[in-house]
Coordinates of N, CA and C in Angstrom, one line a residue:
X129 N 0.7 -1.1 0.0 CA -0.3 0.2 -0.2 C 1.0 1.0 -0.1
X130 N 0.4 2.8 -0.8 CA 1.2 3.4 -1.3 C 0.5 4.5 -1.0
X131 N 0.7 5.9 -0.3 CA 0.0 7.1 -0.8 C 0.0 6.9 -1.9
X132 N -0.9 8.5 -2.1 CA -0.6 8.4 -4.3 C -0.4 10.0 -4.7
X133 N 0.3 10.7 -5.6 CA 0.0 11.5 -5.9 C -0.4 12.1 -7.3
X134 N -0.8 13.3 -6.7 CA -2.5 14.2 -7.9 C -1.0 15.1 -8.4
X135 N -2.0 15.7 -9.9 CA -2.0 16.9 -10.3 C -2.7 18.0 -10.2
X136 N -2.9 18.5 -9.2 CA -4.1 19.2 -9.0 C -3.0 20.4 -8.6
X137 N -3.9 22.1 -8.6 CA -3.6 23.3 -8.0 C -4.3 23.4 -6.9
X138 N -3.8 24.6 -6.6 CA -4.2 25.2 -5.4 C -5.4 24.9 -4.7
X139 N -6.3 24.4 -5.9 CA -8.0 24.8 -5.3 C -8.2 23.4 -5.3
X140 N -7.5 22.3 -6.2 CA -8.2 21.0 -5.8 C -8.4 20.4 -7.0
X141 N -8.2 21.6 -7.6 CA -8.3 21.1 -9.5 C -7.5 20.0 -10.6
X142 N -8.3 19.1 -11.0 CA -7.0 17.9 -11.5 C -5.8 19.1 -12.7
X143 N -5.2 18.8 -12.7 CA -4.3 19.8 -13.2 C -4.1 19.0 -15.0
X144 N -5.5 19.6 -15.8 CA -5.0 18.9 -16.7 C -3.9 20.0 -18.0
X145 N -3.3 19.9 -19.3 CA -3.0 20.4 -19.9 C -3.4 21.4 -20.1
X146 N -4.4 22.0 -20.4 CA -5.2 22.8 -20.5 C -4.3 24.1 -19.9
X147 N -4.7 23.8 -18.4 CA -4.0 24.4 -17.3 C -3.1 24.5 -16.7
X148 N -2.4 23.3 -17.2 CA -0.8 24.0 -17.0 C -0.6 24.0 -17.2
X149 N 0.0 23.9 -18.9 CA 0.1 24.8 -19.4 C 0.5 25.7 -20.6
X150 N -1.2 25.9 -20.7 CA -1.9 26.9 -21.1 C -2.2 28.5 -20.3
X151 N -1.0 28.6 -19.3 CA -0.9 29.4 -18.3 C -1.3 30.4 -18.9
X152 N -2.3 32.5 -18.2 CA -2.4 32.7 -18.8 C -1.4 34.1 -19.9
X153 N 0.1 33.6 -18.9 CA 0.9 34.3 -19.6 C 1.1 33.6 -21.6
X154 N 0.9 32.5 -21.6 CA 1.3 31.7 -22.5 C 0.2 32.3 -23.5
X155 N -0.8 31.8 -23.4 CA -2.5 32.1 -24.0 C -2.0 34.0 -24.8
X156 N -1.5 34.5 -24.3 CA -0.5 36.0 -24.4 C -0.1 36.3 -25.7
X157 N 1.2 35.0 -25.8 CA 1.8 35.2 -26.3 C 1.5 35.4 -28.3
X158 N 2.1 35.8 -28.8 CA 1.4 36.3 -30.1 C 1.6 35.3 -31.4
X159 N 2.1 34.4 -31.0 CA 2.3 33.1 -32.0 C 2.4 32.3 -31.7
X160 N 0.7 32.5 -30.4 CA -0.4 31.3 -29.9 C -1.7 31.5 -30.5
X161 N -2.3 31.5 -31.1 CA -4.3 31.5 -31.0 C -4.4 29.9 -31.2
X162 N -5.7 29.8 -29.7 CA -6.1 29.2 -29.4 C -7.8 28.8 -29.7
X163 N -8.2 27.8 -30.1 CA -9.5 28.5 -30.6 C -10.5 27.0 -29.7
X164 N -11.8 27.8 -29.3 CA -12.5 26.5 -28.5 C -13.7 27.1 -28.9
X165 N -14.3 25.6 -29.7 CA -15.1 25.5 -30.4 C -15.2 24.8 -31.9
X166 N -14.4 24.5 -31.9 CA -13.7 24.2 -33.4 C -13.3 22.9 -34.1
X167 N -14.0 22.3 -34.7 CA -13.7 21.3 -33.9 C -13.6 21.2 -35.5
X168 N -12.8 19.6 -35.3 CA -11.5 19.0 -36.7 C -11.8 18.4 -37.6
X169 N -12.0 18.8 -38.8 CA -13.0 18.2 -40.1 C -12.0 17.2 -40.8
X170 N -11.1 17.3 -41.2 CA -9.9 16.6 -41.7 C -8.7 17.3 -41.5
X171 N -7.8 16.2 -42.5 CA -6.2 16.7 -42.7 C -6.2 16.8 -44.2
X172 N -5.1 17.9 -44.4 CA -5.0 17.9 -46.0 C -4.0 17.4 -46.5
X173 N -3.2 16.2 -47.0 CA -2.0 15.4 -47.5 C -2.1 15.8 -49.3
X174 N -0.4 16.4 -49.0 CA -0.4 16.4 -50.7 C 1.1 15.6 -51.0
X175 N 1.2 15.0 -51.3 CA 2.1 15.1 -51.8 C 2.6 14.2 -50.6
X176 N 2.2 13.0 -49.9 CA 2.1 12.4 -49.2 C 2.6 13.0 -47.3
X177 N 2.2 14.4 -47.3 CA 2.5 14.9 -46.1 C 1.5 15.5 -45.9
X178 N 1.1 16.0 -44.5 CA 0.4 16.6 -44.3 C 0.7 17.6 -43.8
X179 N 0.4 19.3 -44.5 CA 0.3 19.9 -44.8 C -0.8 21.2 -44.5
X180 N -1.6 20.9 -44.2 CA -3.5 22.1 -43.7 C -4.0 21.0 -43.0
X181 N -5.1 22.0 -42.2 CA -6.1 21.2 -41.4 C -7.2 22.1 -42.2
X182 N -8.8 21.3 -42.0 CA -10.1 21.5 -42.4 C -10.5 22.0 -41.1
X183 N -11.0 23.4 -40.4 CA -11.4 23.4 -39.0 C -13.4 23.6 -39.6
X184 N -14.5 23.3 -38.3 CA -16.0 24.5 -38.6 C -15.8 25.2 -37.6
X185 N -16.2 26.3 -37.8 CA -16.4 27.5 -36.7 C -17.1 28.6 -36.9
X186 N -18.5 27.5 -36.5 CA -19.6 29.0 -35.9 C -20.2 28.6 -37.4
X187 N -20.1 27.0 -38.0 CA -20.7 27.1 -39.2 C -19.7 27.6 -40.6
X188 N -18.9 27.8 -40.0 CA -18.1 28.2 -40.8 C -17.0 27.4 -41.5
X189 N -16.9 26.8 -42.7 CA -15.2 25.4 -42.7 C -14.8 26.8 -43.1
X190 N -12.9 26.7 -42.3 CA -12.0 27.4 -43.6 C -10.9 26.1 -43.1
X191 N -9.8 26.9 -43.3 CA -8.3 26.1 -43.5 C -7.0 26.8 -42.9
X192 N -6.5 25.7 -42.5 CA -5.3 26.2 -41.6 C -4.0 25.7 -42.3
X193 N -3.0 26.5 -42.9 CA -1.8 25.4 -43.2 C -1.0 26.0 -42.0
X194 N 0.1 25.0 -41.9 CA 1.2 24.7 -41.7 C 2.9 24.0 -41.9
X195 N 4.4 24.2 -41.8 CA 5.1 23.7 -41.8 C 5.0 22.4 -41.3
X196 N 4.2 21.4 -40.1 CA 4.3 21.1 -39.0 C 2.6 20.5 -38.4
X197 N 2.2 19.6 -38.9 CA 0.7 19.2 -38.1 C 0.9 18.4 -36.9
X198 N 0.8 18.3 -35.9 CA 0.7 17.4 -34.6 C -0.6 17.8 -33.6
X199 N -0.6 15.7 -34.7 CA -2.6 15.3 -34.2 C -2.2 14.7 -32.8
X200 N -3.5 15.7 -31.9 CA -3.4 15.1 -30.6 C -4.4 15.6 -30.3
X201 N -5.6 14.0 -31.1 CA -7.0 14.5 -30.6 C -7.4 13.3 -30.0
X202 N -6.3 12.5 -28.3 CA -6.9 11.4 -27.7 C -6.6 10.0 -28.5
X203 N -6.5 9.5 -27.8 CA -6.1 7.8 -28.3 C -7.2 7.4 -29.1
X204 N -8.3 7.9 -28.5 CA -9.5 7.3 -29.9 C -9.9 7.6 -30.7
X205 N -10.0 9.4 -31.3 CA -9.9 10.9 -32.1 C -9.1 10.8 -32.7
X206 N -8.1 10.7 -32.0 CA -6.3 10.9 -33.2 C -6.9 9.7 -34.4
X207 N -6.6 8.3 -34.3 CA -6.7 7.4 -35.0 C -8.2 7.6 -36.2
X208 N -9.2 7.9 -35.7 CA -10.7 8.7 -36.1 C -10.1 9.5 -36.9
X209 N -9.5 10.3 -36.9 CA -9.5 11.4 -37.7 C -8.1 11.4 -39.1
X210 N -7.0 10.7 -38.2 CA -6.6 9.9 -39.9 C -7.5 9.3 -40.6
X211 N -8.6 8.1 -40.5 CA -8.9 7.2 -41.2 C -10.1 8.2 -42.1
X212 N -10.2 9.5 -41.0 CA -11.2 10.6 -42.2 C -10.4 10.7 -43.4
X213 N -9.3 11.4 -42.5 CA -8.3 12.0 -44.1 C -7.7 11.6 -45.0
X214 N -8.0 9.8 -44.9 CA -7.3 9.2 -45.8 C -6.3 7.9 -45.2
X215 N -5.7 8.2 -44.0 CA -4.7 7.5 -43.6 C -5.2 6.4 -42.3
X216 N -5.2 5.7 -43.4 CA -5.4 4.1 -42.2 C -5.3 2.5 -43.2
X217 N -6.2 1.5 -42.3 CA -6.6 0.6 -43.7 C -7.0 0.9 -44.9
X218 N -6.5 0.9 -45.6 CA -7.3 0.7 -47.0 C -8.2 -0.1 -46.8
X219 N -9.1 -0.8 -46.9 CA -9.9 -1.8 -47.5 C -10.9 -1.3 -47.0
X220 N -10.7 -0.1 -45.7 CA -12.0 -0.6 -44.2 C -12.0 1.2 -45.0
X221 N -10.9 2.0 -45.4 CA -10.9 3.4 -45.9 C -12.0 3.6 -47.6
X222 N -11.6 2.0 -47.6 CA -12.8 2.2 -49.3 C -14.2 1.7 -49.5
X223 N -14.3 0.8 -48.2 CA -15.5 0.7 -47.6 C -16.6 2.1 -47.3
X224 N -16.0 3.0 -47.2 CA -16.5 4.5 -46.6 C -16.9 5.4 -47.4
X225 N -15.7 5.0 -48.8 CA -16.2 5.4 -49.9 C -15.2 7.2 -49.4
X226 N -13.9 6.9 -49.0 CA -12.5 7.4 -48.3 C -11.2 7.3 -49.3
X227 N -11.1 8.6 -50.2 CA -10.1 7.9 -50.6 C -8.6 7.8 -49.4
X228 N -7.6 6.7 -50.2 CA -6.3 6.3 -49.7 C -5.8 7.4 -49.9
X229 N -5.1 7.7 -49.2 CA -4.0 8.2 -48.9 C -2.6 7.6 -48.6
X230 N -2.6 7.1 -47.6 CA -1.7 5.9 -47.4 C -2.2 4.9 -46.4
X231 N -2.6 3.5 -47.2 CA -2.6 2.6 -46.7 C -1.7 2.2 -45.3
X232 N -2.4 1.7 -44.2 CA -1.7 2.1 -42.7 C -2.5 1.3 -41.7
X233 N -2.6 0.0 -41.8 CA -3.7 -1.7 -41.1 C -3.3 -0.5 -39.8
X234 N -2.0 -0.4 -39.6 CA -2.7 0.0 -37.4 C -3.2 0.5 -37.5
X235 N -3.5 2.0 -37.9 CA -4.2 2.5 -37.5 C -5.7 2.4 -36.8
X236 N -5.4 3.0 -35.1 CA -6.4 2.6 -34.7 C -6.6 0.9 -34.6
X237 N -5.3 0.5 -34.3 CA -5.3 -1.2 -33.8 C -4.9 -1.1 -32.5
X238 N -4.9 -2.7 -31.7 CA -4.1 -2.2 -30.8 C -4.2 -1.9 -29.6
X239 N -5.6 -1.1 -29.4 CA -6.4 -0.4 -28.2 C -5.8 -1.2 -26.8
X240 N -5.6 -0.2 -25.2 CA -6.2 -1.0 -24.2 C -6.6 -0.1 -23.2
X241 N -7.5 -0.6 -22.0 CA -7.6 0.1 -21.4 C -7.8 -1.2 -20.1
X242 N -7.8 -0.3 -19.2 CA -7.7 -0.7 -17.6 C -9.2 -1.0 -17.4
X243 N -9.2 -2.6 -17.2 CA -10.8 -3.3 -17.2 C -10.8 -2.3 -15.7
X244 N -12.0 -2.0 -14.8 CA -12.4 -1.7 -13.6 C -13.7 -1.6 -13.2
X245 N -14.0 -2.1 -11.5 CA -15.3 -1.9 -11.2 C -15.5 -0.9 -9.4
X246 N -16.1 -0.8 -9.0 CA -16.0 -0.3 -8.5 C -17.4 -0.5 -7.2
X247 N -16.6 -0.1 -6.2 CA -17.8 -0.7 -4.5 C -17.8 0.0 -4.0
X248 N -18.8 0.5 -4.1 CA -19.4 1.9 -3.3 C -20.1 1.1 -1.9
X249 N -19.8 2.7 -0.9 CA -21.4 2.2 0.5 C -21.5 3.2 1.5
X250 N -22.4 4.0 2.0 CA -22.5 4.6 3.2 C -21.6 4.9 4.1
X251 N -21.2 5.9 3.8 CA -20.4 6.1 5.3 C -20.8 6.7 6.6
X252 N -20.0 6.1 7.6 CA -21.0 7.1 8.9 C -20.0 8.6 8.6
X253 N -21.1 10.0 9.2 CA -20.0 10.8 9.6 C -18.4 10.7 10.2
X254 N -18.5 10.2 11.2 CA -17.6 10.3 11.6 C -15.7 9.7 10.7
X255 N -16.8 9.2 9.5 CA -15.6 8.4 8.5 C -15.9 9.1 7.2
X256 N -16.3 10.0 7.1 CA -16.0 11.3 5.8 C -14.8 11.9 5.6
X257 N -14.4 13.3 4.6 CA -13.8 13.4 4.4 C -14.4 15.0 5.2
X258 N -14.1 15.7 6.2 CA -14.7 17.3 6.6 C -14.3 17.4 5.6
X259 N -13.2 18.4 4.8 CA -13.2 19.6 4.2 C -13.6 18.7 2.8
X260 N -13.4 19.3 1.8 CA -13.4 18.9 0.0 C -12.2 19.5 -0.4
X261 N -11.4 19.8 0.0 CA -10.1 21.0 0.2 C -9.3 19.2 0.2
X262 N -9.9 18.6 0.1 CA -8.8 17.3 0.6 C -9.1 16.3 0.0
X263 N -8.3 16.3 -1.2 CA -8.3 15.5 -2.1 C -9.3 13.8 -2.5
X264 N -10.4 13.3 -3.1 CA -10.9 11.7 -2.6 C -10.2 10.8 -2.6
X265 N -8.9 10.7 -2.9 CA -8.2 8.9 -3.4 C -7.3 9.6 -2.1
X266 N -6.8 8.7 -1.0 CA -6.2 8.4 0.1 C -4.8 7.4 -0.1
X267 N -5.5 6.2 -0.8 CA -4.2 5.5 -0.8 C -4.6 4.7 -2.0
X268 N -3.7 4.2 -2.5 CA -3.4 2.6 -3.3 C -2.9 1.8 -2.9
X269 N -3.8 0.7 -3.6 CA -2.9 -1.0 -3.2 C -3.1 -1.7 -4.3
X270 N -1.3 -1.7 -4.4 CA -1.1 -3.2 -5.7 C -1.4 -4.4 -5.0
X271 N -1.7 -5.6 -5.5 CA -1.1 -6.5 -5.4 C -1.4 -7.7 -6.1
X272 N -1.3 -8.9 -6.6 CA -0.7 -9.7 -7.8 C -2.8 -11.1 -7.8
X273 N -2.7 -11.1 -9.1 CA -3.5 -11.8 -9.2 C -3.2 -13.0 -9.5
X274 N -1.9 -13.2 -9.5 CA -0.8 -15.4 -9.1 C -1.1 -15.9 -10.2
X275 N -1.6 -15.2 -11.5 CA -2.2 -15.6 -12.9 C -0.1 -16.8 -13.2
X276 N -0.5 -17.7 -13.6 CA 0.7 -17.4 -14.1 C 1.4 -16.9 -15.2
X277 N 2.4 -16.8 -15.8 CA 2.9 -16.0 -16.6 C 2.7 -14.8 -16.2
X278 N 2.2 -14.2 -15.1 CA 1.3 -12.7 -15.5 C 2.3 -12.3 -14.3
X279 N 3.4 -10.8 -14.5 CA 4.0 -10.7 -13.5 C 3.3 -9.4 -12.5
X280 N 3.8 -9.6 -11.2 CA 3.9 -9.5 -9.8 C 2.5 -7.6 -9.1
X281 N 2.8 -7.5 -8.9 CA 2.3 -6.2 -9.0 C 0.6 -5.9 -9.9
X282 N -0.4 -7.1 -10.7 CA -0.8 -6.5 -11.8 C -1.7 -5.9 -11.3
X283 N -2.6 -5.9 -10.1 CA -3.8 -5.4 -10.0 C -3.9 -4.2 -8.6
X284 N -4.6 -3.3 -8.8 CA -4.6 -2.3 -8.2 C -6.5 -1.8 -7.8
X285 N -6.0 -1.4 -6.1 CA -7.2 -0.9 -5.5 C -6.9 1.0 -4.9
X286 N -8.1 1.2 -5.2 CA -8.1 2.2 -4.4 C -8.8 3.5 -3.8
X287 N -8.5 3.7 -2.8 CA -9.4 3.5 -1.7 C -9.6 5.8 -1.4
X288 N -11.3 5.4 -1.8 CA -11.8 6.6 -2.6 C -12.6 7.0 -0.3
X289 N -12.4 7.9 -0.2 CA -13.7 7.8 0.9 C -14.6 9.2 0.1
X290 N -15.0 9.8 -0.5 CA -15.4 10.6 -1.0 C -15.8 10.0 -2.9
X291 N -17.3 10.0 -2.8 CA -17.7 9.1 -4.4 C -18.4 10.2 -5.0
X292 N -18.4 11.3 -4.7 CA -18.6 12.9 -5.8 C -18.3 13.8 -5.2
X293 N -18.7 14.8 -5.7 CA -17.9 16.8 -5.2 C -19.9 17.0 -4.8
X294 N -20.9 16.2 -5.1 CA -22.0 16.4 -4.8 C -22.8 16.1 -3.1
X295 N -24.0 16.6 -2.6 CA -23.5 16.3 -1.4 C -24.2 14.6 -0.3
X296 N -24.9 14.4 -1.7 CA -24.8 13.0 -1.9 C -23.6 11.6 -2.2
X297 N -22.3 12.0 -2.7 CA -21.0 11.3 -2.9 C -20.0 11.9 -2.2
X298 N -20.3 13.2 -1.1 CA -19.4 13.3 0.2 C -19.9 12.0 1.4
X299 N -21.3 11.4 1.0 CA -21.3 10.0 2.2 C -20.6 9.0 1.4
X300 N -20.6 8.7 0.3 CA -20.4 8.0 0.1 C -18.3 7.3 0.3
X301 N -17.9 6.5 0.3 CA -16.5 5.5 0.3 C -16.2 4.4 -1.0
X302 N -16.1 4.5 -2.0 CA -15.7 3.5 -3.1 C -14.5 3.3 -2.8
X303 N -13.9 1.5 -3.1 CA -13.0 0.9 -3.5 C -12.5 0.6 -4.8
X304 N -12.1 1.1 -5.1 CA -11.6 0.8 -7.2 C -10.8 0.1 -7.0
X305 N -11.1 -0.8 -7.9 CA -10.8 -2.5 -8.5 C -10.0 -2.4 -9.9
X306 N -8.7 -2.6 -10.4 CA -8.6 -2.6 -12.2 C -7.4 -3.4 -11.9
X307 N -7.1 -3.8 -13.1 CA -6.5 -4.9 -13.4 C -5.6 -3.7 -14.6
X308 N -4.0 -3.5 -13.5 CA -3.1 -3.2 -14.0 C -2.1 -2.6 -15.1
X309 N -2.4 -4.7 -15.7 CA -1.2 -4.9 -16.3 C -2.1 -5.5 -17.5
X310 N -3.1 -4.8 -18.6 CA -3.8 -5.1 -19.5 C -3.1 -6.4 -20.7
X311 N -4.1 -7.3 -21.4 CA -3.7 -8.0 -22.0 C -5.1 -7.8 -23.4
X312 N -5.8 -7.5 -23.5 CA -6.7 -7.1 -23.7 C -6.9 -5.6 -25.1
X313 N -7.3 -6.4 -25.9 CA -6.5 -5.3 -27.3 C -7.7 -4.5 -27.3
X314 N -8.6 -3.8 -28.2 CA -9.4 -3.7 -29.4 C -9.0 -2.3 -30.0
X315 N -9.7 -1.8 -31.4 CA -9.7 -0.9 -32.2 C -10.7 -0.4 -32.5
X316 N -10.1 1.1 -32.8 CA -11.2 2.1 -33.6 C -11.4 1.8 -35.1
X317 N -12.6 1.9 -35.2 CA -13.0 1.9 -36.3 C -14.1 2.8 -36.9
X318 N -14.6 3.5 -38.4 CA -15.4 4.8 -38.8 C -17.2 4.0 -38.5
X319 N -17.4 4.3 -38.2 CA -19.2 4.2 -38.1 C -19.3 4.2 -38.9
X320 N -20.4 3.2 -39.3 CA -21.2 2.9 -40.7 C -22.3 4.0 -40.3
X321 N -22.8 4.6 -39.3 CA -23.9 5.5 -39.7 C -23.6 6.8 -40.8
X322 N -25.2 7.5 -40.8 CA -25.0 8.1 -42.3 C -24.9 9.6 -42.5
X323 N -24.2 9.5 -41.2 CA -23.2 10.7 -40.2 C -22.6 11.1 -41.8
X324 N -22.2 11.5 -42.5 CA -21.4 11.8 -43.1 C -20.0 12.7 -42.8
X325 N -19.8 12.8 -41.4 CA -18.6 13.5 -40.5 C -18.3 12.9 -39.8
X326 N -19.1 10.9 -39.7 CA -18.4 10.2 -38.8 C -18.4 10.7 -37.5
X327 N -19.4 11.5 -37.1 CA -19.6 12.3 -35.3 C -19.4 10.3 -34.1
X328 N -19.0 10.1 -33.6 CA -18.5 8.7 -32.7 C -19.4 8.8 -31.9
X329 N -19.8 7.7 -30.9 CA -20.7 8.1 -29.5 C -19.3 7.2 -29.1
X330 N -18.5 7.4 -28.0 CA -16.9 6.6 -27.8 C -17.5 5.2 -27.4
X331 N -19.2 4.9 -26.6 CA -19.1 3.9 -26.0 C -19.5 2.4 -27.6
X332 N -19.0 3.0 -28.5 CA -19.1 1.9 -29.5 C -18.1 1.8 -30.2
X333 N -17.0 3.1 -30.1 CA -16.0 2.8 -31.2 C -15.2 1.9 -30.6
X334 N -15.3 1.2 -30.1 CA -14.4 0.7 -29.6 C -14.8 -1.0 -29.1
X335 N -13.6 -2.1 -30.6 CA -14.4 -3.6 -30.7 C -13.3 -4.3 -29.5
X336 N -13.9 -5.5 -28.9 CA -12.7 -5.7 -28.0 C -12.3 -7.1 -29.6
X337 N -10.8 -7.2 -29.1 CA -10.5 -8.9 -29.8 C -9.3 -9.3 -28.8
X338 N -9.0 -10.7 -29.1 CA -7.8 -11.1 -28.5 C -8.0 -11.8 -27.7
X339 N -8.0 -11.5 -26.5 CA -7.8 -12.1 -25.1 C -8.9 -12.1 -24.3
X340 N -9.8 -11.3 -24.7 CA -10.3 -10.6 -24.0 C -11.3 -9.5 -24.2
X341 N -12.0 -8.6 -23.1 CA -13.0 -7.6 -23.6 C -12.3 -6.8 -22.8
X342 N -12.0 -5.1 -23.7 CA -12.0 -4.0 -23.2 C -12.9 -3.5 -22.1

């Protein structure tokens, strides 16, 4: 068992990349433009190289060119964006009428997640956190499943003294169990819905493959 470390600010808010890296000083830089509510539609590929990106803002599409383009849309939406732009498994892209720019079978493959389950219960008033400024996770417990061929410490338990930030959650404690060493893999594929922009609903974006469910 060991205490946990957290990337939080002075107000207890979790430190996202936007909070920690895009500080007010950084946002004032003349060479930085931050656009919110501006979905990325597709990447533009010319001569085998991404040199532009297409967006929509307030219903109006526009194009941005750059010497270097970094796709950082998360584990699920990054491969979706690549496939929408013609980079991915050629046969799958062709099935959706997308021109294949680069046939890359590995795009959207071999995704992994930690299967988890939580057990919650009512806490007596003497066992509850008295201050909302204290982080709800108190400690982690690592243990072994003892399955043949699996390295030790492959399982985790999180001890949480608060189940939520609302009044009910402050009365609930939770033990969160998860597989810390995962072996099952999943994949992301474009939806076959009638939505031409392939707007995904994430619960249906990963399909289990291999040794179990994701």
